[in-house]
Each structure stands twice: as structure tokens, then as C-alpha cells.
mmCIF file with all atom_site columns, C-alpha atoms in Angstrom:
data_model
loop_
_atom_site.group_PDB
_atom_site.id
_atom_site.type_symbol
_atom_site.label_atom_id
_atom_site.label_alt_id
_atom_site.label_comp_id
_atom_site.label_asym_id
_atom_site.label_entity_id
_atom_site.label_seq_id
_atom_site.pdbx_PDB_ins_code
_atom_site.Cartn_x
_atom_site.Cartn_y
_atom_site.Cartn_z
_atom_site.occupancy
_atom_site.B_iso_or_equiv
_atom_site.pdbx_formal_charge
_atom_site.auth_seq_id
_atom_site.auth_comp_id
_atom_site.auth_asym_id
_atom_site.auth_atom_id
_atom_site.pdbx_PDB_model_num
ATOM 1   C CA . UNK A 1 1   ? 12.221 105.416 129.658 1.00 0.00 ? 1   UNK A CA 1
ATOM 2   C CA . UNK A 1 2   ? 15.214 103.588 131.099 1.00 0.00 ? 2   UNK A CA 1
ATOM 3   C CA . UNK A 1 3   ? 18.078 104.865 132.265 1.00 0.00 ? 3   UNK A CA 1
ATOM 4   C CA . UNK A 1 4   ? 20.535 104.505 129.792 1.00 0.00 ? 4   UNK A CA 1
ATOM 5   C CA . UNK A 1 5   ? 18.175 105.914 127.011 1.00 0.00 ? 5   UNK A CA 1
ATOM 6   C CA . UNK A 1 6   ? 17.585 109.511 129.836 1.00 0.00 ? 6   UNK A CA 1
ATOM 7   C CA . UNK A 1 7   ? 21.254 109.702 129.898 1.00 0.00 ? 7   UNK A CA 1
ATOM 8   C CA . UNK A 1 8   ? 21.719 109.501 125.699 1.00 0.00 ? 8   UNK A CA 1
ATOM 9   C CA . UNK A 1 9   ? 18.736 112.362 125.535 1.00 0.00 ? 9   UNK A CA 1
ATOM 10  C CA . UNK A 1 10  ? 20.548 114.575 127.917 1.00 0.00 ? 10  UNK A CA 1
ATOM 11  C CA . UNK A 1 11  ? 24.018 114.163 125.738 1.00 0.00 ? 11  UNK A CA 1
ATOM 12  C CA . UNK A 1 12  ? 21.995 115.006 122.921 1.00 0.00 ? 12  UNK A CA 1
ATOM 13  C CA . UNK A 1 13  ? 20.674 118.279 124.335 1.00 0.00 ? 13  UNK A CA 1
ATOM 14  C CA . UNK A 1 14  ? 23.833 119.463 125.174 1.00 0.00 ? 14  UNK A CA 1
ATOM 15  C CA . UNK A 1 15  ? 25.529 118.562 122.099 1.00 0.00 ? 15  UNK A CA 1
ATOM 16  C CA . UNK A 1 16  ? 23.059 120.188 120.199 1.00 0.00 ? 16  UNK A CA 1
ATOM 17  C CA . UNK A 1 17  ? 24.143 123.656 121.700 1.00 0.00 ? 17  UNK A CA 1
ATOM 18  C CA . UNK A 1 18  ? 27.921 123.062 121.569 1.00 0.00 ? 18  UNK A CA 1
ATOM 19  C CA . UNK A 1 19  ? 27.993 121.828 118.058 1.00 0.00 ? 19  UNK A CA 1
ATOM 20  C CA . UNK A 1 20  ? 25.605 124.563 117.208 1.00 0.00 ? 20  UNK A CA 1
ATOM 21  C CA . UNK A 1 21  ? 28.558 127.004 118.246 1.00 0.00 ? 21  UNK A CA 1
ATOM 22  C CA . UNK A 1 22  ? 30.983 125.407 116.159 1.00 0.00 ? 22  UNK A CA 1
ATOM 23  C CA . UNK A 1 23  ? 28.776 125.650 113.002 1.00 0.00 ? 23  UNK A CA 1
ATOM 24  C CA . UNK A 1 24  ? 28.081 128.775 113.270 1.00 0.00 ? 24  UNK A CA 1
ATOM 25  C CA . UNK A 1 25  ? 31.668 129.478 113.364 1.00 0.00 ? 25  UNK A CA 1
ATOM 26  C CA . UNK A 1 26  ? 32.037 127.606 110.159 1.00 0.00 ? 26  UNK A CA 1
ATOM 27  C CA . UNK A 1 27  ? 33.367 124.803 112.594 1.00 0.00 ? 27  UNK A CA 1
ATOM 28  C CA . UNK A 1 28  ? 37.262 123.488 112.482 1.00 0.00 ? 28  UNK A CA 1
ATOM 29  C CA . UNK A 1 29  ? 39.190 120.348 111.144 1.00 0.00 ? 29  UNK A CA 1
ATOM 30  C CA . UNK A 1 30  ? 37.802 120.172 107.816 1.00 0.00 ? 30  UNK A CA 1
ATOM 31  C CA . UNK A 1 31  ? 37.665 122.135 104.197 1.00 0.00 ? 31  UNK A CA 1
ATOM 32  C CA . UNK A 1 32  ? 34.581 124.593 103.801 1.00 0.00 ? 32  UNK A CA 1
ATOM 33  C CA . UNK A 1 33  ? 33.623 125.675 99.991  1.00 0.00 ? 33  UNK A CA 1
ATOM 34  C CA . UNK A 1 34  ? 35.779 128.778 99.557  1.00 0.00 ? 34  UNK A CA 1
ATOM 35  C CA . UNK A 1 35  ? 35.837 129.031 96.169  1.00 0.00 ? 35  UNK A CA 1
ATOM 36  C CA . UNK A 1 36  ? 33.537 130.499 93.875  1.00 0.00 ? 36  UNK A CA 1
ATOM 37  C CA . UNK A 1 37  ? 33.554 127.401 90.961  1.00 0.00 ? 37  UNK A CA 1
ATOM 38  C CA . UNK A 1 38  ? 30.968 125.488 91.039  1.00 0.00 ? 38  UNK A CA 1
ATOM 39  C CA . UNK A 1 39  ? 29.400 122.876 88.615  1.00 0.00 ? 39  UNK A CA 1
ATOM 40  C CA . UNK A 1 40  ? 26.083 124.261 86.931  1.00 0.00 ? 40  UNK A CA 1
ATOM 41  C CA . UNK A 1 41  ? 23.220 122.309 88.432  1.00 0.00 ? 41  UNK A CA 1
ATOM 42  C CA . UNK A 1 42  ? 25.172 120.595 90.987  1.00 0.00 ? 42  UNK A CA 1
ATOM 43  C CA . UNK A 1 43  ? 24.096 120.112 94.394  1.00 0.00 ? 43  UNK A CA 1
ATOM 44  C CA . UNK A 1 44  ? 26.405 120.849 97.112  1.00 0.00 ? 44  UNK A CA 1
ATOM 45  C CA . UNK A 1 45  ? 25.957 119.722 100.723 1.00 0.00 ? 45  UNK A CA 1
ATOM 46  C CA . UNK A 1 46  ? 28.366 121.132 103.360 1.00 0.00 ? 46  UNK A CA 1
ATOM 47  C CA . UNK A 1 47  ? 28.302 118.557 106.283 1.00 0.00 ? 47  UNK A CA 1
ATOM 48  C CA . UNK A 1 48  ? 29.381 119.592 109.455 1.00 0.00 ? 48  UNK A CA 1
ATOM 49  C CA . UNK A 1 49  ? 30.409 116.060 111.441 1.00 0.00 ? 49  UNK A CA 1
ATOM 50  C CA . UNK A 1 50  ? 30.944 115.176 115.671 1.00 0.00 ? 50  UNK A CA 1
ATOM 51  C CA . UNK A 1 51  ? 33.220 112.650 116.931 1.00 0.00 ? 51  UNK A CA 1
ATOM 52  C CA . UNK A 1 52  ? 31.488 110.670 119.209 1.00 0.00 ? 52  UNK A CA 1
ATOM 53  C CA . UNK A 1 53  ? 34.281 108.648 120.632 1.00 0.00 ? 53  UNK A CA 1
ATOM 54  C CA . UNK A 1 54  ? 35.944 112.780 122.169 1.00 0.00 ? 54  UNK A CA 1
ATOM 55  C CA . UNK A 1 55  ? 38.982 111.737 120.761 1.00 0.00 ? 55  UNK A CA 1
ATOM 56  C CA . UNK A 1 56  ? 38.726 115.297 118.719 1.00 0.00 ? 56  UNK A CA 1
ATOM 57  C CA . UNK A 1 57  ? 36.319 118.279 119.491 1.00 0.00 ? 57  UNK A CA 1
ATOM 58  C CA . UNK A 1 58  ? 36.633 119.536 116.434 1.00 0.00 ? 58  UNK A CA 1
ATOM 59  C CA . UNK A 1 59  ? 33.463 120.111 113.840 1.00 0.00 ? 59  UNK A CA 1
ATOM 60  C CA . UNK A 1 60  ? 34.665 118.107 110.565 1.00 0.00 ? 60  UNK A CA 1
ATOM 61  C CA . UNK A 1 61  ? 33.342 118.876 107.756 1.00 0.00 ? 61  UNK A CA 1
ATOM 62  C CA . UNK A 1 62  ? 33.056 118.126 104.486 1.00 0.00 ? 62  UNK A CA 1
ATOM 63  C CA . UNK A 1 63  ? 31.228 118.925 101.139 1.00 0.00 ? 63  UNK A CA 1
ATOM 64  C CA . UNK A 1 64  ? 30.089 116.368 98.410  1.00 0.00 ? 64  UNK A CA 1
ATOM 65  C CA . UNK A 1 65  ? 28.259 117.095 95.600  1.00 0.00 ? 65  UNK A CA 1
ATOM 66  C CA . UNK A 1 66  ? 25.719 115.485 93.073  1.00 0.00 ? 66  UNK A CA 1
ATOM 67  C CA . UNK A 1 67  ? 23.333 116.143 89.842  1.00 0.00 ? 67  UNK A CA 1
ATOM 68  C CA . UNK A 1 68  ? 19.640 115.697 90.259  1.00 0.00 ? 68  UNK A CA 1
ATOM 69  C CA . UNK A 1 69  ? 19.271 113.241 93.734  1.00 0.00 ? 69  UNK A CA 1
ATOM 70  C CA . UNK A 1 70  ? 21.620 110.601 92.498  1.00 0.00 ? 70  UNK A CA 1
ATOM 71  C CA . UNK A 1 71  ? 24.149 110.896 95.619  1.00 0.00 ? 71  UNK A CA 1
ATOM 72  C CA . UNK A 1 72  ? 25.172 107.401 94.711  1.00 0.00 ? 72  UNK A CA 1
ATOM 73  C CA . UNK A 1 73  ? 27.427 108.996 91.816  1.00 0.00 ? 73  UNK A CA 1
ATOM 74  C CA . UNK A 1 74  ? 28.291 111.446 94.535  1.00 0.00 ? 74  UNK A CA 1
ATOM 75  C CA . UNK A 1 75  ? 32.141 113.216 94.650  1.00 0.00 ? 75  UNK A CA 1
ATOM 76  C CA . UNK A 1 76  ? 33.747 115.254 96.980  1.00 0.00 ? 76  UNK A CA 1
ATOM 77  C CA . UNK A 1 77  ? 35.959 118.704 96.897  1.00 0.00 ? 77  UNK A CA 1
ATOM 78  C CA . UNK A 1 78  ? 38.183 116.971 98.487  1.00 0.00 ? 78  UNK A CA 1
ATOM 79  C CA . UNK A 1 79  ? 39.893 113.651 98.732  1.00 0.00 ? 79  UNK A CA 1
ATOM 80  C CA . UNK A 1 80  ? 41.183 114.242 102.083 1.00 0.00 ? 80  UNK A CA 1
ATOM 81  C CA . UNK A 1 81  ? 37.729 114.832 103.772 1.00 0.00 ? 81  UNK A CA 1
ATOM 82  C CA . UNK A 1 82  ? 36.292 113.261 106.693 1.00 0.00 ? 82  UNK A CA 1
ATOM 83  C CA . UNK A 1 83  ? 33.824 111.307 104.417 1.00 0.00 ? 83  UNK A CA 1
ATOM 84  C CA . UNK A 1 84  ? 35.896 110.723 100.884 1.00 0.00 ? 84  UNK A CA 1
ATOM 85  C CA . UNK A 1 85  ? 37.023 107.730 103.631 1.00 0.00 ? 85  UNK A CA 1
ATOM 86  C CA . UNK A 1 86  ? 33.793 106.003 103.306 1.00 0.00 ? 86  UNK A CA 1
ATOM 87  C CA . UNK A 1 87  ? 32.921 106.788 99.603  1.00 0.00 ? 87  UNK A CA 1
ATOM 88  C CA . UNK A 1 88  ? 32.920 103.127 98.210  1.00 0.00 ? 88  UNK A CA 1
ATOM 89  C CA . UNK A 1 89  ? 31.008 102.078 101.238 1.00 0.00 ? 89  UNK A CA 1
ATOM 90  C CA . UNK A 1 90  ? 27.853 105.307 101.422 1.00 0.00 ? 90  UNK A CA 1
ATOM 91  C CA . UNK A 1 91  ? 28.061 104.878 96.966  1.00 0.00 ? 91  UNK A CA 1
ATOM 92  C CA . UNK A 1 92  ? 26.532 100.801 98.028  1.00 0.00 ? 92  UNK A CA 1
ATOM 93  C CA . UNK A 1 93  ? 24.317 102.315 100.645 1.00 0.00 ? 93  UNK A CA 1
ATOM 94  C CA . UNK A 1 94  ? 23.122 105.172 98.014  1.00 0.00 ? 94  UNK A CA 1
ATOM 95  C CA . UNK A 1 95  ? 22.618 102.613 95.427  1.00 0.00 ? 95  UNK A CA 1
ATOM 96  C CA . UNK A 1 96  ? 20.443 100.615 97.636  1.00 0.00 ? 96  UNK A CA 1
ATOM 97  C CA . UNK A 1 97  ? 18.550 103.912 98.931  1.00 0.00 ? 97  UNK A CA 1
ATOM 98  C CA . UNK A 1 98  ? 14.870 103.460 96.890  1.00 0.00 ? 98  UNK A CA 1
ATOM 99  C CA . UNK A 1 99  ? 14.940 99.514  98.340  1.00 0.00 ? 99  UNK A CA 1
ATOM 100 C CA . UNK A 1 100 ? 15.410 99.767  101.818 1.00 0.00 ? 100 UNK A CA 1
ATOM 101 C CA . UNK A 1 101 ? 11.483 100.439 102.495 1.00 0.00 ? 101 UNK A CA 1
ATOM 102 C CA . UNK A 1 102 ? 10.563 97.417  100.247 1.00 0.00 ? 102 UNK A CA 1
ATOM 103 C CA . UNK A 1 103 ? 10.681 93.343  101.798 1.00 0.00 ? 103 UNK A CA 1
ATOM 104 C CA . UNK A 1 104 ? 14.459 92.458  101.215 1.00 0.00 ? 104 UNK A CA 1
ATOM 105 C CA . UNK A 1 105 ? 16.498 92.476  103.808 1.00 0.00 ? 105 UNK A CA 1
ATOM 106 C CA . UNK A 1 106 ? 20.022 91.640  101.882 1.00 0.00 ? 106 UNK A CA 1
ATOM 107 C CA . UNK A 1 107 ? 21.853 92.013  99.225  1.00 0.00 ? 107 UNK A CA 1
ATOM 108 C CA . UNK A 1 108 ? 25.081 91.012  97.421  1.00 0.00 ? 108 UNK A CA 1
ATOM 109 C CA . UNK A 1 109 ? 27.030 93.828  95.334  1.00 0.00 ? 109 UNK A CA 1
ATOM 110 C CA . UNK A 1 110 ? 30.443 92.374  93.804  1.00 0.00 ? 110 UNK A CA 1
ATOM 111 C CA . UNK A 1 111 ? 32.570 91.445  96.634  1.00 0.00 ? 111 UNK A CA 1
ATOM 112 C CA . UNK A 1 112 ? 30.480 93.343  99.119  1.00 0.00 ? 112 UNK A CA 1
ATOM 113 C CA . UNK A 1 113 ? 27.464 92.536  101.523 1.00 0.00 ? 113 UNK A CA 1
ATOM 114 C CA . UNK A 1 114 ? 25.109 94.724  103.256 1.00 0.00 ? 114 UNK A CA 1
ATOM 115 C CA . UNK A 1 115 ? 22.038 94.146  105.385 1.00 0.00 ? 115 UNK A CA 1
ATOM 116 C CA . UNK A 1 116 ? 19.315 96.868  106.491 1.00 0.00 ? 116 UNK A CA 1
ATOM 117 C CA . UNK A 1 117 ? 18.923 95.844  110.412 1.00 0.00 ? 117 UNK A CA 1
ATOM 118 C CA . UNK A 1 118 ? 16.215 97.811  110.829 1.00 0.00 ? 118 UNK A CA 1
ATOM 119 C CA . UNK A 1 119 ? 14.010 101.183 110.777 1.00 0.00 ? 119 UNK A CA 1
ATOM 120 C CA . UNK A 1 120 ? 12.748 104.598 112.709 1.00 0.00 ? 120 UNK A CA 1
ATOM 121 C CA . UNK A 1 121 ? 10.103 106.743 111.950 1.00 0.00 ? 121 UNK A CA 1
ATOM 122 C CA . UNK A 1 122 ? 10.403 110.148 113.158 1.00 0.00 ? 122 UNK A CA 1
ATOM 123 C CA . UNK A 1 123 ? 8.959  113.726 112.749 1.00 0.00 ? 123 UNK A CA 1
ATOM 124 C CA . UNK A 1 124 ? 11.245 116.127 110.687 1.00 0.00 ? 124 UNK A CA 1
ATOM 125 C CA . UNK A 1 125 ? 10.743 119.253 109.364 1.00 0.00 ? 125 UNK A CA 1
ATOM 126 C CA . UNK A 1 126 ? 6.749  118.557 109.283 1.00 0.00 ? 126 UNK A CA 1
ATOM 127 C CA . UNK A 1 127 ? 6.695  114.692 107.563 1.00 0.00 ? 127 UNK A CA 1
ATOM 128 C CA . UNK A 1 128 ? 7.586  111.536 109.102 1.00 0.00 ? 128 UNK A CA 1
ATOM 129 C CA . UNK A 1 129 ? 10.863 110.250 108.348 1.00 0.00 ? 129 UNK A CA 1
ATOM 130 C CA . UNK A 1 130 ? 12.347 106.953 107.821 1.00 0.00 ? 130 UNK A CA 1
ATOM 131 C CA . UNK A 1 131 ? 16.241 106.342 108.924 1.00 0.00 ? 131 UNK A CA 1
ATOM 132 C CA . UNK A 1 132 ? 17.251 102.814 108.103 1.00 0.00 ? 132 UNK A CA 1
ATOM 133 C CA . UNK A 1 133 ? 20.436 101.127 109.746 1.00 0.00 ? 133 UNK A CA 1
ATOM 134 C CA . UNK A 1 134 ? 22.620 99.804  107.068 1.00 0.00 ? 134 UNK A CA 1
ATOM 135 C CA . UNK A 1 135 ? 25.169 97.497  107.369 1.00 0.00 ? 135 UNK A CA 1
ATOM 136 C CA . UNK A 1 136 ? 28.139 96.923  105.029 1.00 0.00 ? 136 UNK A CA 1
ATOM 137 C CA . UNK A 1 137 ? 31.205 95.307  105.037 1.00 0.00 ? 137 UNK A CA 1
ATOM 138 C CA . UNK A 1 138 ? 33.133 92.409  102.725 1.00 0.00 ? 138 UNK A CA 1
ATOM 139 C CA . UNK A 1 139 ? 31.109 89.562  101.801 1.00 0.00 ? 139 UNK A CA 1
ATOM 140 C CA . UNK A 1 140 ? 33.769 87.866  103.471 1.00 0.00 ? 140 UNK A CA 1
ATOM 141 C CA . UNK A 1 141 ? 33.451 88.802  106.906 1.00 0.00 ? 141 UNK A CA 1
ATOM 142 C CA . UNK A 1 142 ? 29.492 89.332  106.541 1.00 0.00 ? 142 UNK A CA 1
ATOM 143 C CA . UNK A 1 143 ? 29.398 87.773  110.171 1.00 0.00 ? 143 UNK A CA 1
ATOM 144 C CA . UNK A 1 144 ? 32.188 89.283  112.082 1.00 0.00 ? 144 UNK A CA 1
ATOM 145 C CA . UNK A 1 145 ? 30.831 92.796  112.185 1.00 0.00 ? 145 UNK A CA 1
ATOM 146 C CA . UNK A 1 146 ? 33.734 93.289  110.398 1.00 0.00 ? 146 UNK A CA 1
ATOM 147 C CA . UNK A 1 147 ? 32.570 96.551  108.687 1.00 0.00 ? 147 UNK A CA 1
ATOM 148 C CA . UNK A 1 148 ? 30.711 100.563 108.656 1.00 0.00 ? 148 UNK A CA 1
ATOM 149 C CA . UNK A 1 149 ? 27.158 100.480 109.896 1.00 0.00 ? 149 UNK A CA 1
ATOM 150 C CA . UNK A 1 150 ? 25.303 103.797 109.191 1.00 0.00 ? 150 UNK A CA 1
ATOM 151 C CA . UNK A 1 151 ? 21.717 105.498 109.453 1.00 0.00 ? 151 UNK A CA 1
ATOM 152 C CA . UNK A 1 152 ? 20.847 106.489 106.458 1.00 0.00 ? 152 UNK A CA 1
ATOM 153 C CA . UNK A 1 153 ? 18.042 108.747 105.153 1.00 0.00 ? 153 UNK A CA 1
ATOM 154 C CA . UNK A 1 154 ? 16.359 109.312 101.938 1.00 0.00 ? 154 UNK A CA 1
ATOM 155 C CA . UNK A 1 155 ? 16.244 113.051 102.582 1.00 0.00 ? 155 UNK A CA 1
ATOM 156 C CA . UNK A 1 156 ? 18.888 113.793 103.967 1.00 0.00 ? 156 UNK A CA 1
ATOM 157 C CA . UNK A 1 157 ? 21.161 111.050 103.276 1.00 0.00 ? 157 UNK A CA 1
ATOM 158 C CA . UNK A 1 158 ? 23.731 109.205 106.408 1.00 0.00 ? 158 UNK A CA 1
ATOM 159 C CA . UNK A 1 159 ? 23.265 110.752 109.519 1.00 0.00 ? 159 UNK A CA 1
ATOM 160 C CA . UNK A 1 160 ? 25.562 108.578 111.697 1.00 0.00 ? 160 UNK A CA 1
ATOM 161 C CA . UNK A 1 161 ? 27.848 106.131 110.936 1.00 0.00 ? 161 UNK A CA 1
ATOM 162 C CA . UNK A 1 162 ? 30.237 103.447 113.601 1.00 0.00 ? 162 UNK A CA 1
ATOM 163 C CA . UNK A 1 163 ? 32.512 100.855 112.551 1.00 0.00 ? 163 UNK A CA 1
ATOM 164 C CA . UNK A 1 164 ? 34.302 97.994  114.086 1.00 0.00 ? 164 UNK A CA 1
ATOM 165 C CA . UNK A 1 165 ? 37.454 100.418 114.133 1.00 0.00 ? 165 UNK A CA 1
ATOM 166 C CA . UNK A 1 166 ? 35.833 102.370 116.949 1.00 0.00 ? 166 UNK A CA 1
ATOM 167 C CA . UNK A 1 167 ? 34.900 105.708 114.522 1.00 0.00 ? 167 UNK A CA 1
ATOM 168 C CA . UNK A 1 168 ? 31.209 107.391 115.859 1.00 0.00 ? 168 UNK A CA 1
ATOM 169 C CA . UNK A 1 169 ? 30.240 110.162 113.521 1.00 0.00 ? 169 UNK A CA 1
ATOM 170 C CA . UNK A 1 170 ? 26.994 112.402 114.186 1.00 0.00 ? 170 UNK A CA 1
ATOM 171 C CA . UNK A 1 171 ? 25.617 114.579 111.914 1.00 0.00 ? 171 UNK A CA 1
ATOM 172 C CA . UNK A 1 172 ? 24.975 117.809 112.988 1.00 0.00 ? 172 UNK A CA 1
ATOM 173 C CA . UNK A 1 173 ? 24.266 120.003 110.168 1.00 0.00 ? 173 UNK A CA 1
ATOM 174 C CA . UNK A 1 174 ? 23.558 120.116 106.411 1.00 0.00 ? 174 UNK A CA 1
ATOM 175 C CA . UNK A 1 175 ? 24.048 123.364 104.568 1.00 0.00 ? 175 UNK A CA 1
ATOM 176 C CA . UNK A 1 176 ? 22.626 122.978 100.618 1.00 0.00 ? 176 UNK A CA 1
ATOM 177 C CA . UNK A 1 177 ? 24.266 125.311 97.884  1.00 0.00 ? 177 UNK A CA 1
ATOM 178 C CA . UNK A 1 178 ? 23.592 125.043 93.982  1.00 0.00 ? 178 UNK A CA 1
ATOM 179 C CA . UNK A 1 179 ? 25.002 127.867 91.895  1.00 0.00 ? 179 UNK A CA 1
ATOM 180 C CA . UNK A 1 180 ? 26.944 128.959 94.582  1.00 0.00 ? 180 UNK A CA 1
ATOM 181 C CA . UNK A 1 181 ? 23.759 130.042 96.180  1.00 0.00 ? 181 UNK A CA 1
ATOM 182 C CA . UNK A 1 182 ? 23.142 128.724 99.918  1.00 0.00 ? 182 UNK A CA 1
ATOM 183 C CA . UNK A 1 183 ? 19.861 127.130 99.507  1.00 0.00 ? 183 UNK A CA 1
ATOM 184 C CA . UNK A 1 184 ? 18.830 126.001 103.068 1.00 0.00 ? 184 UNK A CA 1
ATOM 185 C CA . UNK A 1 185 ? 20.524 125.307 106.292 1.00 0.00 ? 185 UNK A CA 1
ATOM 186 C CA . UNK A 1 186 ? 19.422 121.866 107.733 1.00 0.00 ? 186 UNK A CA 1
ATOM 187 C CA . UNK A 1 187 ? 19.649 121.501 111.520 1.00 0.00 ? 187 UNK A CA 1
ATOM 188 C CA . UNK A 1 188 ? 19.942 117.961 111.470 1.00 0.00 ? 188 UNK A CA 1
ATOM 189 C CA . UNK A 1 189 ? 20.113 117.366 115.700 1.00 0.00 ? 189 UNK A CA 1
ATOM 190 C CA . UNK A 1 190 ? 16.507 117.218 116.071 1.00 0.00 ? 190 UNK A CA 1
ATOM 191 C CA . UNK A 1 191 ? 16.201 114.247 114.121 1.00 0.00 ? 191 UNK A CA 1
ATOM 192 C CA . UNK A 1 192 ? 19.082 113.488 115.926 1.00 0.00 ? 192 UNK A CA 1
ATOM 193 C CA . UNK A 1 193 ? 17.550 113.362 119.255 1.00 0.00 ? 193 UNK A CA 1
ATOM 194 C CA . UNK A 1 194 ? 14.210 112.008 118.028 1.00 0.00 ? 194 UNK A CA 1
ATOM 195 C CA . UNK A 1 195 ? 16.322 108.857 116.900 1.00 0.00 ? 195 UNK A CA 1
ATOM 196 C CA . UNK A 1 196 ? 17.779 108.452 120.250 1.00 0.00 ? 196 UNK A CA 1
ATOM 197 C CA . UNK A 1 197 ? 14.082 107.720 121.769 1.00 0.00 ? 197 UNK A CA 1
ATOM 198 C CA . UNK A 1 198 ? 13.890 105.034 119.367 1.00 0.00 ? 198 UNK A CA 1
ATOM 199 C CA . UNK A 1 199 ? 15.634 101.627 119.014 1.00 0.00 ? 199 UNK A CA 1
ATOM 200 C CA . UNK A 1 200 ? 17.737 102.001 116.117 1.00 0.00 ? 200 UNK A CA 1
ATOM 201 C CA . UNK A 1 201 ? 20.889 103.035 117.770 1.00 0.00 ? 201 UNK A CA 1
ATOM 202 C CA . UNK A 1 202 ? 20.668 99.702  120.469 1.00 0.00 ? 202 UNK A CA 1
ATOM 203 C CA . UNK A 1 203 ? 23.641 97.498  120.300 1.00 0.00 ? 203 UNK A CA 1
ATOM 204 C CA . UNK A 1 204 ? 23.324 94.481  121.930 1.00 0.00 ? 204 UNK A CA 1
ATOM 205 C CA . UNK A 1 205 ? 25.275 94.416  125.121 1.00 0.00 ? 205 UNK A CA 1
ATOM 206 C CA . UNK A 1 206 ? 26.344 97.799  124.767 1.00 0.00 ? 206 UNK A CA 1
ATOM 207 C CA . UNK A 1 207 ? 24.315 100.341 125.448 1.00 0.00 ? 207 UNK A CA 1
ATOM 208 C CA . UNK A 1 208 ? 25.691 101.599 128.450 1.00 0.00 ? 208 UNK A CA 1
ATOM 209 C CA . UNK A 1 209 ? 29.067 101.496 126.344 1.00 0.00 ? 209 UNK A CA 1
ATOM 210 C CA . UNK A 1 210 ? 27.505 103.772 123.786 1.00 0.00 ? 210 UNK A CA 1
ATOM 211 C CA . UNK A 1 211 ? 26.439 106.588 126.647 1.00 0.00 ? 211 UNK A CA 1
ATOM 212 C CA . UNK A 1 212 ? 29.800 106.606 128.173 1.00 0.00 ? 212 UNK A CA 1
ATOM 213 C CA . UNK A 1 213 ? 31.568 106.702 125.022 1.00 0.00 ? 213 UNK A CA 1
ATOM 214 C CA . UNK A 1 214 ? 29.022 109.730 124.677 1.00 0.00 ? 214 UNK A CA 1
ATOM 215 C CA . UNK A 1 215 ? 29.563 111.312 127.310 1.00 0.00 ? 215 UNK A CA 1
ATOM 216 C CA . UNK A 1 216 ? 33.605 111.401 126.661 1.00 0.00 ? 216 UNK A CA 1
ATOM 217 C CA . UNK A 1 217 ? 33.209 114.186 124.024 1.00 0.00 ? 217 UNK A CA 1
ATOM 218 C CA . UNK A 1 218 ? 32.311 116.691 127.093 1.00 0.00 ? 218 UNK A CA 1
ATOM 219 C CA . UNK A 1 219 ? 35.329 115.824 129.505 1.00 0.00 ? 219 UNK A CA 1
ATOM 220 C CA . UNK A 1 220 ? 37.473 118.047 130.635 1.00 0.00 ? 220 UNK A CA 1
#
């Protein structure tokens, strides 16, 4: 294991107690469901988001909500929310979900353009898991890296997402409500670290970029 890749496991570890604090606090930054309406048979997911770049400590977080497992028709309680941002974009990625494990590579939606790069395989919760890195942007500027690149799961839906912009977001946590019941609480770092042993998170040329950029979320 190089060095680089030590360095990313160790930032991993000790994000996974700090942002384990903040969750249980019901985190800070975003909207949390409050309110006792909710949409018979609706799933609700409560995401609980870290900046990578340390420009903000804070836990975002944010709750969307679907019917059935169809997150590509997917809304959110609120507009202002960390991921209402990146709806159009994570609706294309959704959409494309049940293809990314078969032999194409890219596709062309309307204006858009998105490429699977590649894949991981990782224990989670007792099955292997595959997390695909997705990227989308304008067909446009489909070689300018003009655009959101995300991991994505079928489970569990995007994980992480960066963007030419300079936006990291990990996820930390997943909390699952229907009927205003909470369902299960989803510790999503594990799969977090596990990902970092593998290559799905290397960018070319800037890897030790990625650590440092890490690391910036625990300065003083």
C-alpha cells in the first residue's frame, strides 16, 4: 500500500468518529424531517453529507424521498438542500442505475453526456457491493471535465460526488423512514473506507491533491 493511499485510510478513520458525533447530534447546516406529514408509501432517506474540501465542518444534510426504488423520480423537502443542487444531474445517473453493470460504457440523454469510468466491489453489510464512478456533464464539454462525477450505488444510491467547481461531498450516513417510522440507520463510512483501498477514487495526477485536500477538514 503506497503512501498516499495509508494517508487517505487514516483520514477516513478519523472522520468516521467525528462525523459520527455530528450525526448523532442530528448534525448542523441542513433541514432534518421535523414534521409529522409524510406521503403514504414514500421512502424517505435523511442524508447526512461532509465537505471534503474543510471549507465548512458542518454535517449537511438533506432528505429526498421516492415510491417503490425509483429514486430517479426522486424529490426533496426542500429546494434549498445540499443535494436539490444536483437533482437534474443524480435523476440521469438514477435513470442509468440498472445499466451501469451491463457492456456500455456511454450514453447520450438530450443535451447531456455521461460515462461510467469505472467500478469497486466491496463488502457491505454482508454482500458485495458494486459503486460505479459516473460522470456527467453537457454533451458539450464531454471532454473538458467540465461537469459532477459521483460514486454511485444501487443500494444505497451516490455516496460521493466532486466537480470541476472544487465541491467534495462524502456520505456519511443514511437514515430510512416510511410512514414516519425510522426504518434503519445506515452507517455508510465503512463502505466508505473500503472504497478508499480501491482505485475508484484515483485521479490522474492528483492523488496527493486529493489527501491534502483531505486532510484540510481537520485543521485547526
Amino acid at each position: 500500500m503506497n503512501l498516499f493511499r495509508t494517508i487517505a485510510l487514516t483520514v477516513v478513520l478519523c472522520l468516521m468518529t467525528v462525523s459520527a458525533a455530528f450525526a448523532q447530534q442530528g448534525g448542523s447546516g441542513g433541514e432534518v424531517l421535523g414534521k409529522p406529514q409524510f406521503l403514504p408509501k414514500a421512502t424517505y432517506e435523511v442524508k447526512y453529507w461532509t465537505d471534503m474540501t474543510g471549507r465548512t465542518s458542518d454535517v449537511k444534510i438533506d432528505t429526498m424521498y421516492f415510491f417503490g426504488n425509483d429514486r430517479a423520480a426522486s424529490q426533496y423537502t426542500s429546494g434549498r438542500s445540499l443535494s436539490a443542487r444536483y437533482a437534474n444531474t443524480d435523476s440521469l445517473i438514477y435513470v442509468l442505475a440498472p445499466k451501469l453493470g451491463m457492456g456500455e460504457k456511454e450514453w447520450i440523454m438530450g443535451e447531456n453526456y455521461v460515462r461510467r469510468m469505472n467500478r469497486a466491489v466491496v463488502p457491505f453489510k454482508g454482500f458485495d457491493r458494486s459503486v460505479y464512478r459516473v460522470y456527467v456533464s453537457p454533451l458539450s464539454h464531454k471532454d473538458d471535465g467540465t461537469g459532477e462525477t459521483v460514486l454511485v450505488s444501487n443500494q444505497f444510491g451516490i455516496v460521493y460526488r466532486y466537480n470541476n467547481r472544487g465541491e467534495i461531498w462524502m456520505l456519511n450516513r443514511i437514515d430510512v423512514v416510511r410512514d414516519g417510522k425510522l426504518m434503519d440507520e445506515i452507517d455508510i463510512l465503512p463502505l466508505q473506507m473500503d472504497l478508499q483501498r480501491t482505485e475508484i477514487l484515483e485521479l490522474p495526477n492528483n492523488k496527493a491533491i486529493r489527501v491534502i485536500i483531505s486532510f484540510l477538514a481537520f485543521s485547526p
